[in-house]
CSV table of C-alpha atoms and ligand atoms in Angstrom, one decimal:
chain,number,residue,atom,x,y,z
A,98,MET,CA,-0.5,0.2,0.6
A,99,GLN,CA,1.8,3.7,-0.9
A,100,THR,CA,2.1,5.7,2.0
A,101,VAL,CA,0.8,8.8,1.6
A,102,GLY,CA,1.7,11.6,4.3
A,103,ARG,CA,-0.4,14.9,5.4
A,104,PHE,CA,0.6,18.4,6.3
A,105,ALA,CA,-2.6,20.1,8.2
A,106,PRO,CA,-1.9,23.2,9.2
A,107,SER,CA,-4.0,25.8,11.4
A,108,PRO,CA,-3.5,28.9,9.7
A,109,SER,CA,-4.0,31.6,12.7
A,110,GLY,CA,-0.6,33.3,11.4
A,111,ARG,CA,2.2,32.8,9.2
A,112,ILE,CA,4.1,29.7,9.1
A,113,HIS,CA,6.9,29.1,11.9
A,114,LEU,CA,9.8,27.3,12.0
A,115,GLY,CA,7.9,25.1,14.3
A,116,ASN,CA,5.5,24.3,11.6
A,117,ILE,CA,8.3,24.1,9.1
A,118,LEU,CA,10.2,21.1,11.3
A,119,CYS,CA,7.2,19.4,11.1
A,120,SER,CA,6.4,19.8,7.8
A,121,LEU,CA,9.2,18.6,6.5
A,122,LEU,CA,9.5,15.6,8.4
A,123,ALA,CA,6.0,15.0,7.5
A,124,TRP,CA,7.3,15.4,3.7
A,125,LEU,CA,10.2,13.4,3.9
A,126,SER,CA,9.6,10.4,6.2
A,127,ALA,CA,6.0,9.7,3.6
A,128,ARG,CA,8.8,10.2,0.5
A,129,GLN,CA,11.4,8.1,1.9
A,130,LYS,CA,8.6,5.8,1.2
A,131,GLY,CA,8.2,6.3,-2.0
A,132,GLY,CA,4.9,8.0,-0.3
A,133,ARG,CA,2.0,10.8,-1.6
A,134,VAL,CA,1.5,14.3,0.4
A,135,VAL,CA,-1.9,16.0,1.5
A,136,LEU,CA,-2.5,19.4,1.5
A,137,ARG,CA,-5.5,20.2,4.0
A,138,ILE,CA,-6.1,23.9,5.8
A,139,GLU,CA,-7.5,23.3,8.2
A,140,ASP,CA,-9.4,26.3,9.3
A,141,LEU,CA,-12.3,25.2,11.4
A,142,ASP,CA,-11.6,28.1,13.7
A,143,THR,CA,-12.4,30.6,11.0
A,144,ALA,CA,-12.8,33.9,13.0
A,145,ARG,CA,-8.7,33.3,13.4
A,146,CYS,CA,-7.9,31.4,10.0
A,147,PRO,CA,-9.0,34.1,7.5
A,148,ARG,CA,-8.9,32.9,4.1
A,149,LYS,CA,-5.6,34.7,3.2
A,150,TYR,CA,-4.0,33.1,5.8
A,151,GLY,CA,-5.2,29.9,4.1
A,152,GLU,CA,-3.7,30.7,1.0
A,153,GLN,CA,-0.6,31.9,2.3
A,154,MET,CA,0.5,28.7,4.4
A,155,ALA,CA,0.2,27.0,0.4
A,156,VAL,CA,2.7,29.7,-1.2
A,157,ASP,CA,4.7,29.6,2.1
A,158,LEU,CA,4.9,25.5,2.0
A,159,ALA,CA,6.3,26.0,-2.3
A,160,TRP,CA,8.2,28.3,-1.8
A,161,LEU,CA,10.2,25.9,1.1
A,162,GLY,CA,10.0,23.5,-1.7
A,163,LEU,CA,7.7,21.0,0.3
A,164,THR,CA,5.3,19.9,-2.6
A,165,TRP,CA,2.5,17.9,-1.7
A,166,ASP,CA,0.3,15.8,-4.5
A,167,GLU,CA,-3.6,16.5,-3.5
A,168,GLY,CA,-4.4,19.9,-2.0
A,169,PRO,CA,-4.9,23.3,-2.0
A,170,GLY,CA,-4.1,24.5,-6.2
A,171,VAL,CA,-3.2,21.4,-7.2
A,172,GLY,CA,-6.4,19.6,-6.4
A,173,GLY,CA,-7.7,15.7,-5.9
A,174,PRO,CA,-9.9,13.2,-5.7
A,175,ASP,CA,-11.4,14.0,-2.1
A,176,GLY,CA,-11.7,17.9,-2.3
A,177,PRO,CA,-12.1,20.5,-1.1
A,178,TYR,CA,-9.1,20.6,0.8
A,179,GLU,CA,-10.1,23.4,3.8
A,180,GLN,CA,-12.0,22.2,6.4
A,181,SER,CA,-14.6,25.1,6.9
A,182,LEU,CA,-15.9,23.2,3.3
A,183,ARG,CA,-16.0,19.8,4.5
A,184,THR,CA,-18.6,20.8,7.7
A,185,ALA,CA,-21.5,18.4,5.3
A,186,MET,CA,-19.1,15.4,6.0
A,187,TYR,CA,-18.9,16.0,10.2
A,188,GLU,CA,-22.7,16.2,10.4
A,189,GLN,CA,-22.5,12.5,8.8
A,190,ALA,CA,-20.0,11.3,10.9
A,191,LEU,CA,-21.7,12.4,14.1
A,192,GLU,CA,-24.8,11.4,12.8
A,193,LYS,CA,-24.0,8.1,12.6
A,194,LEU,CA,-22.1,8.3,16.7
A,195,GLU,CA,-25.5,10.8,17.5
A,196,ASN,CA,-26.9,7.1,15.9
A,197,MET,CA,-25.0,4.7,19.0
A,198,ASP,CA,-26.5,6.7,21.7
A,199,LEU,CA,-23.3,8.4,22.2
A,200,VAL,CA,-23.8,12.2,21.9
A,201,TYR,CA,-25.4,14.1,24.1
A,202,PRO,CA,-25.6,18.2,24.3
A,203,CYS,CA,-23.5,19.8,27.6
A,204,PHE,CA,-24.9,23.5,28.6
A,205,CYS,CA,-21.8,23.9,31.1
A,206,THR,CA,-20.2,27.2,30.3
A,207,ARG,CA,-16.6,28.0,30.3
A,208,ALA,CA,-16.4,29.1,33.9
A,209,GLU,CA,-18.6,26.1,34.9
A,210,LEU,CA,-15.7,24.1,32.9
A,211,HIS,CA,-12.2,26.0,34.2
A,212,ALA,CA,-14.0,25.6,38.4
A,213,ALA,CA,-11.3,25.5,40.7
A,214,SER,CA,-12.4,21.5,41.4
A,215,ALA,CA,-12.6,20.5,37.7
A,216,PRO,CA,-9.6,18.7,37.3
A,217,HIS,CA,-6.9,19.0,34.7
A,218,ARG,CA,-4.0,17.0,32.9
A,219,GLU,CA,-0.5,18.0,32.8
A,220,ASP,CA,-1.1,20.5,30.4
A,221,GLY,CA,-3.7,22.5,31.7
A,222,GLN,CA,-6.6,21.0,29.6
A,223,VAL,CA,-10.3,20.3,31.7
A,224,ILE,CA,-10.9,16.6,32.1
A,225,TYR,CA,-14.9,17.1,31.7
A,226,ALA,CA,-16.2,15.8,35.1
A,227,GLY,CA,-19.9,14.3,32.9
A,228,THR,CA,-22.0,16.9,34.8
A,229,CYS,CA,-24.8,17.3,32.0
A,230,ARG,CA,-24.1,12.9,31.2
A,231,ASN,CA,-26.7,12.0,32.6
A,232,LEU,CA,-30.0,15.1,31.9
A,233,THR,CA,-33.1,13.6,31.5
A,234,PRO,CA,-35.2,14.7,28.3
A,235,GLU,CA,-37.5,17.6,30.2
A,236,GLN,CA,-34.4,18.7,31.2
A,237,ILE,CA,-32.6,19.6,28.7
A,238,ALA,CA,-35.6,21.0,27.6
A,239,GLU,CA,-35.5,23.4,29.8
A,240,ARG,CA,-32.1,24.4,29.3
A,241,ARG,CA,-31.6,24.7,25.9
A,242,LYS,CA,-34.3,27.6,26.2
A,243,ASP,CA,-31.1,29.3,27.4
A,244,ARG,CA,-28.3,28.2,25.8
A,245,ALA,CA,-27.3,26.2,22.3
A,246,PRO,CA,-25.2,23.2,24.0
A,247,ALA,CA,-22.0,22.0,22.3
A,248,LEU,CA,-22.3,18.4,22.0
A,249,ARG,CA,-19.9,15.7,23.8
A,250,LEU,CA,-19.2,12.0,22.8
A,251,ARG,CA,-19.3,9.5,25.7
A,252,VAL,CA,-16.0,7.7,26.7
A,253,PRO,CA,-15.4,4.4,28.0
A,254,ASP,CA,-13.9,3.7,31.3
A,255,THR,CA,-11.2,1.7,29.2
A,256,GLU,CA,-7.6,1.9,27.9
A,257,TRP,CA,-6.4,2.5,24.5
A,258,SER,CA,-3.1,2.4,24.3
A,259,PHE,CA,-0.7,2.6,20.6
A,260,THR,CA,3.0,2.2,19.7
A,261,ASP,CA,3.8,5.7,18.1
A,262,GLY,CA,6.2,5.4,15.2
A,263,HIS,CA,8.7,7.8,16.9
A,264,MET,CA,7.8,8.1,20.4
A,265,GLY,CA,7.1,4.3,21.4
A,266,PRO,CA,4.2,2.9,23.7
A,267,TYR,CA,1.4,5.1,24.8
A,268,ARG,CA,-2.1,3.9,27.0
A,269,GLU,CA,-4.4,6.7,28.0
A,270,LYS,CA,-7.9,5.9,30.4
A,271,LEU,CA,-10.0,8.3,28.5
A,272,ALA,CA,-12.2,8.4,31.5
A,273,ARG,CA,-9.8,9.0,33.4
A,274,ASP,CA,-7.2,11.2,32.1
A,275,CYS,CA,-9.4,13.0,29.2
A,276,GLY,CA,-13.4,12.4,30.4
A,277,ASP,CA,-16.4,13.1,27.9
A,278,PHE,CA,-14.8,14.8,25.0
A,279,LEU,CA,-16.6,17.9,22.5
A,280,LEU,CA,-17.3,17.0,19.0
A,281,ARG,CA,-19.2,19.9,18.3
A,282,ARG,CA,-19.5,23.7,20.0
A,283,SER,CA,-22.4,25.5,21.3
A,284,ASP,CA,-21.2,27.9,18.7
A,285,GLY,CA,-21.4,25.0,15.5
A,286,MET,CA,-17.7,25.3,15.3
A,287,PHE,CA,-17.3,21.0,14.8
A,288,ALA,CA,-14.0,20.4,16.9
A,289,TYR,CA,-10.4,19.3,15.7
A,290,GLN,CA,-11.0,15.6,17.2
A,291,LEU,CA,-13.8,14.5,15.2
A,292,ALA,CA,-12.5,16.8,12.1
A,293,VAL,CA,-8.8,15.0,11.8
A,294,VAL,CA,-10.5,12.3,12.0
A,295,VAL,CA,-12.5,12.2,9.0
A,296,ASP,CA,-10.8,14.1,6.8
A,297,ASP,CA,-7.7,11.8,7.2
A,298,ALA,CA,-9.9,8.4,6.5
A,299,ALA,CA,-11.5,10.5,3.5
A,300,MET,CA,-8.3,11.5,2.3
A,301,GLY,CA,-6.9,8.2,2.6
A,302,VAL,CA,-3.7,9.2,4.6
A,303,THR,CA,-1.9,5.7,6.4
A,304,GLU,CA,0.7,8.3,8.2
A,305,VAL,CA,0.4,11.5,9.8
A,306,VAL,CA,3.5,12.9,11.3
A,307,ARG,CA,2.2,16.4,13.6
A,308,GLY,CA,4.6,18.0,17.1
A,309,SER,CA,4.2,16.3,20.0
A,310,ASP,CA,2.3,18.2,21.0
A,311,LEU,CA,-0.9,15.9,20.0
A,312,LEU,CA,0.4,12.9,21.7
A,313,ASP,CA,-2.6,12.7,24.3
A,314,SER,CA,-4.9,13.6,21.1
A,315,THR,CA,-4.4,10.5,19.9
A,316,PRO,CA,-6.1,7.7,22.1
A,317,ARG,CA,-9.5,10.4,21.6
A,318,GLN,CA,-8.8,10.1,18.1
A,319,LEU,CA,-8.2,6.1,17.6
A,320,TYR,CA,-11.5,5.8,19.0
A,321,LEU,CA,-13.2,7.6,16.7
A,322,TYR,CA,-11.7,5.7,14.0
A,323,HIS,CA,-13.0,2.3,16.3
A,324,LEU,CA,-16.8,3.9,16.2
A,325,LEU,CA,-17.2,5.2,12.6
A,326,GLY,CA,-15.4,1.6,11.9
A,327,LEU,CA,-12.3,3.6,9.7
A,328,GLU,CA,-9.0,2.6,9.7
A,329,PRO,CA,-6.4,4.6,12.1
A,330,PRO,CA,-3.2,5.6,10.2
A,331,THR,CA,-0.2,4.5,12.2
A,332,PHE,CA,1.3,8.0,13.8
A,333,PHE,CA,4.7,9.9,14.5
A,334,HIS,CA,4.6,12.3,16.7
A,335,GLY,CA,8.0,14.6,16.4
A,336,PRO,CA,10.0,16.7,18.6
A,337,LEU,CA,8.6,20.4,19.3
A,338,LEU,CA,10.8,23.7,18.3
A,339,LEU,CA,11.6,25.6,21.8
A,340,THR,CA,13.5,29.2,22.0
A,341,SER,CA,16.5,28.7,23.6
A,342,ASP,CA,15.7,30.2,26.9
A,343,GLY,CA,12.5,27.2,26.9
A,344,ARG,CA,9.6,29.1,25.4
A,345,ARG,CA,6.9,27.5,23.2
A,346,LEU,CA,7.5,28.3,19.4
A,347,SER,CA,4.4,30.6,18.3
A,348,LYS,CA,3.1,32.5,15.8
A,349,ARG,CA,3.7,35.4,18.4
A,350,ASN,CA,7.5,34.6,18.3
A,351,ALA,CA,7.8,37.2,15.6
A,352,ASP,CA,11.6,36.3,15.5
A,353,ALA,CA,11.0,32.4,14.6
A,354,GLY,CA,7.8,33.2,11.6
A,355,LEU,CA,8.6,32.8,7.9
A,356,ASP,CA,7.9,36.9,7.0
A,357,ASP,CA,11.9,37.7,8.7
A,358,LEU,CA,13.5,34.9,8.0
A,359,GLN,CA,12.8,34.8,4.0
A,360,ASP,CA,14.1,37.8,3.9
A,361,ARG,CA,17.1,36.8,5.3
A,362,MET,CA,17.9,33.1,3.8
A,363,THR,CA,16.8,30.4,1.0
A,364,ALA,CA,14.3,28.0,1.9
A,365,ALA,CA,17.8,25.3,2.3
A,366,GLU,CA,19.4,27.6,4.6
A,367,ILE,CA,16.2,27.8,6.7
A,368,LEU,CA,15.9,23.2,6.3
A,369,GLY,CA,19.6,22.5,6.8
A,370,LYS,CA,19.7,24.6,9.8
A,371,LEU,CA,16.1,23.5,10.5
A,372,ALA,CA,17.6,19.6,10.3
A,373,TYR,CA,20.4,20.2,11.9
A,374,VAL,CA,18.8,20.3,15.4
A,375,ALA,CA,16.9,18.0,14.4
A,376,GLY,CA,19.7,15.5,14.3
A,377,PHE,CA,19.1,14.9,10.4
A,378,ASN,CA,21.9,16.8,8.9
A,379,PRO,CA,25.3,16.6,9.7
A,380,SER,CA,26.0,20.3,10.0
A,381,ALA,CA,24.0,23.8,9.6
A,382,GLU,CA,24.9,23.5,6.0
A,383,PRO,CA,22.1,24.6,3.2
A,384,ARG,CA,20.3,21.8,2.6
A,385,SER,CA,16.9,21.2,1.0
A,386,ALA,CA,14.0,18.9,1.5
A,387,GLU,CA,15.1,17.0,-2.0
A,388,GLN,CA,18.7,17.0,-0.5
A,389,LEU,CA,17.6,16.3,2.7
A,390,LEU,CA,15.9,12.9,2.3
A,391,ALA,CA,18.9,10.6,1.6
A,392,ASP,CA,19.8,11.5,5.7
A,393,PHE,CA,16.4,11.0,7.2
A,394,ASP,CA,15.7,9.1,9.8
A,395,TRP,CA,13.5,8.8,12.5
A,396,ALA,CA,16.1,7.3,14.6
A,397,LYS,CA,18.3,10.3,14.6
A,398,VAL,CA,16.0,12.3,15.4
A,399,PRO,CA,15.1,13.1,19.4
A,400,ARG,CA,12.7,12.2,21.2
A,401,GLU,CA,12.6,15.3,24.0
A,402,ASP,CA,11.7,19.1,22.7
A,403,ILE,CA,14.8,20.6,20.6
A,404,HIS,CA,16.0,24.2,22.2
A,405,LEU,CA,16.9,26.9,19.4
A,406,PRO,CA,20.5,27.3,19.7
A,407,VAL,CA,21.2,31.4,20.4
A,408,GLY,CA,22.0,33.0,17.0
A,409,LEU,CA,21.5,30.0,14.7
A,410,PHE,CA,18.7,31.5,12.5
B,297,LIG,N1,-4.0,21.7,12.6
B,297,LIG,C1,-3.0,21.2,13.7
B,297,LIG,C2,-2.3,21.8,13.9
B,297,LIG,O1,-1.9,23.0,13.2
B,297,LIG,C3,-2.5,20.3,13.2
B,297,LIG,C4,-3.4,18.9,13.6
B,297,LIG,C5,-2.9,17.6,13.1
B,297,LIG,O2,-1.9,17.3,12.7
B,297,LIG,O3,-3.5,16.1,13.4
B,297,LIG,O4,-1.3,22.1,15.1
């Protein structure tokens, strides 16, 4: 079976070094196996991800030489390739889950969810306490008069485990470590967890490469693959890039954005340096994505987050 990898950026700003490393890993991992690459723009949150940012992401990836075979600008059989245009597919999946009696409306406000007593995951996310899990139809009808509900998926008290291609074995008890999770927000926006599963399956993705901040989303996604009767891909979670003083790179770090870098460096210079800190370029010399194929090996890539050395970029 041919490998199909993907880039799935959320265009809430200009692409930064963290996204670039992630895209480079996805590209190398798929291309080295003779695989195809899909570009999907994860712009579910249309307020934060205006269309022009998605278009800019595609321009930037192309400039970097990270080519794709299906997606914006190229087309393909499984489009559209922008999540904001795919809501009918998420509706269908939601309906399937509703028919299994696994979905319920949740009326909790943000403040209620974040109440001081709420259990939190290590990364600060709230573990849903199940407040609205057993509302009666009368209670639901009553609360609907005040506000539109979000929709949550009931999770079982079982453990989900999988072996990540890079990070190794990972397990989570959904009920204890995550709780019933959101499928749709109260404003109607579909949740990332549902959309990503529907899309990766519909686009024939066999290999998901992304940052280790999403490792703990994977059991939820595997549960959705199981419920929807879909074949899950393999997963590779790569290290995150941190600034030299240990902060997460984000679109807010102007220093890491492509707009600034592009004025000073070629694509091969950027990729060569990134590959060097990620262990698969012997020096920080410029290398194009194509040129990096020969040296790329997941075994060389660290599992821990990478601190960017001062002055490298
Ligand atoms: N859209 C997500 C992001 O940019 C990535 C989701 C994924 O790779 O599954 O962080």
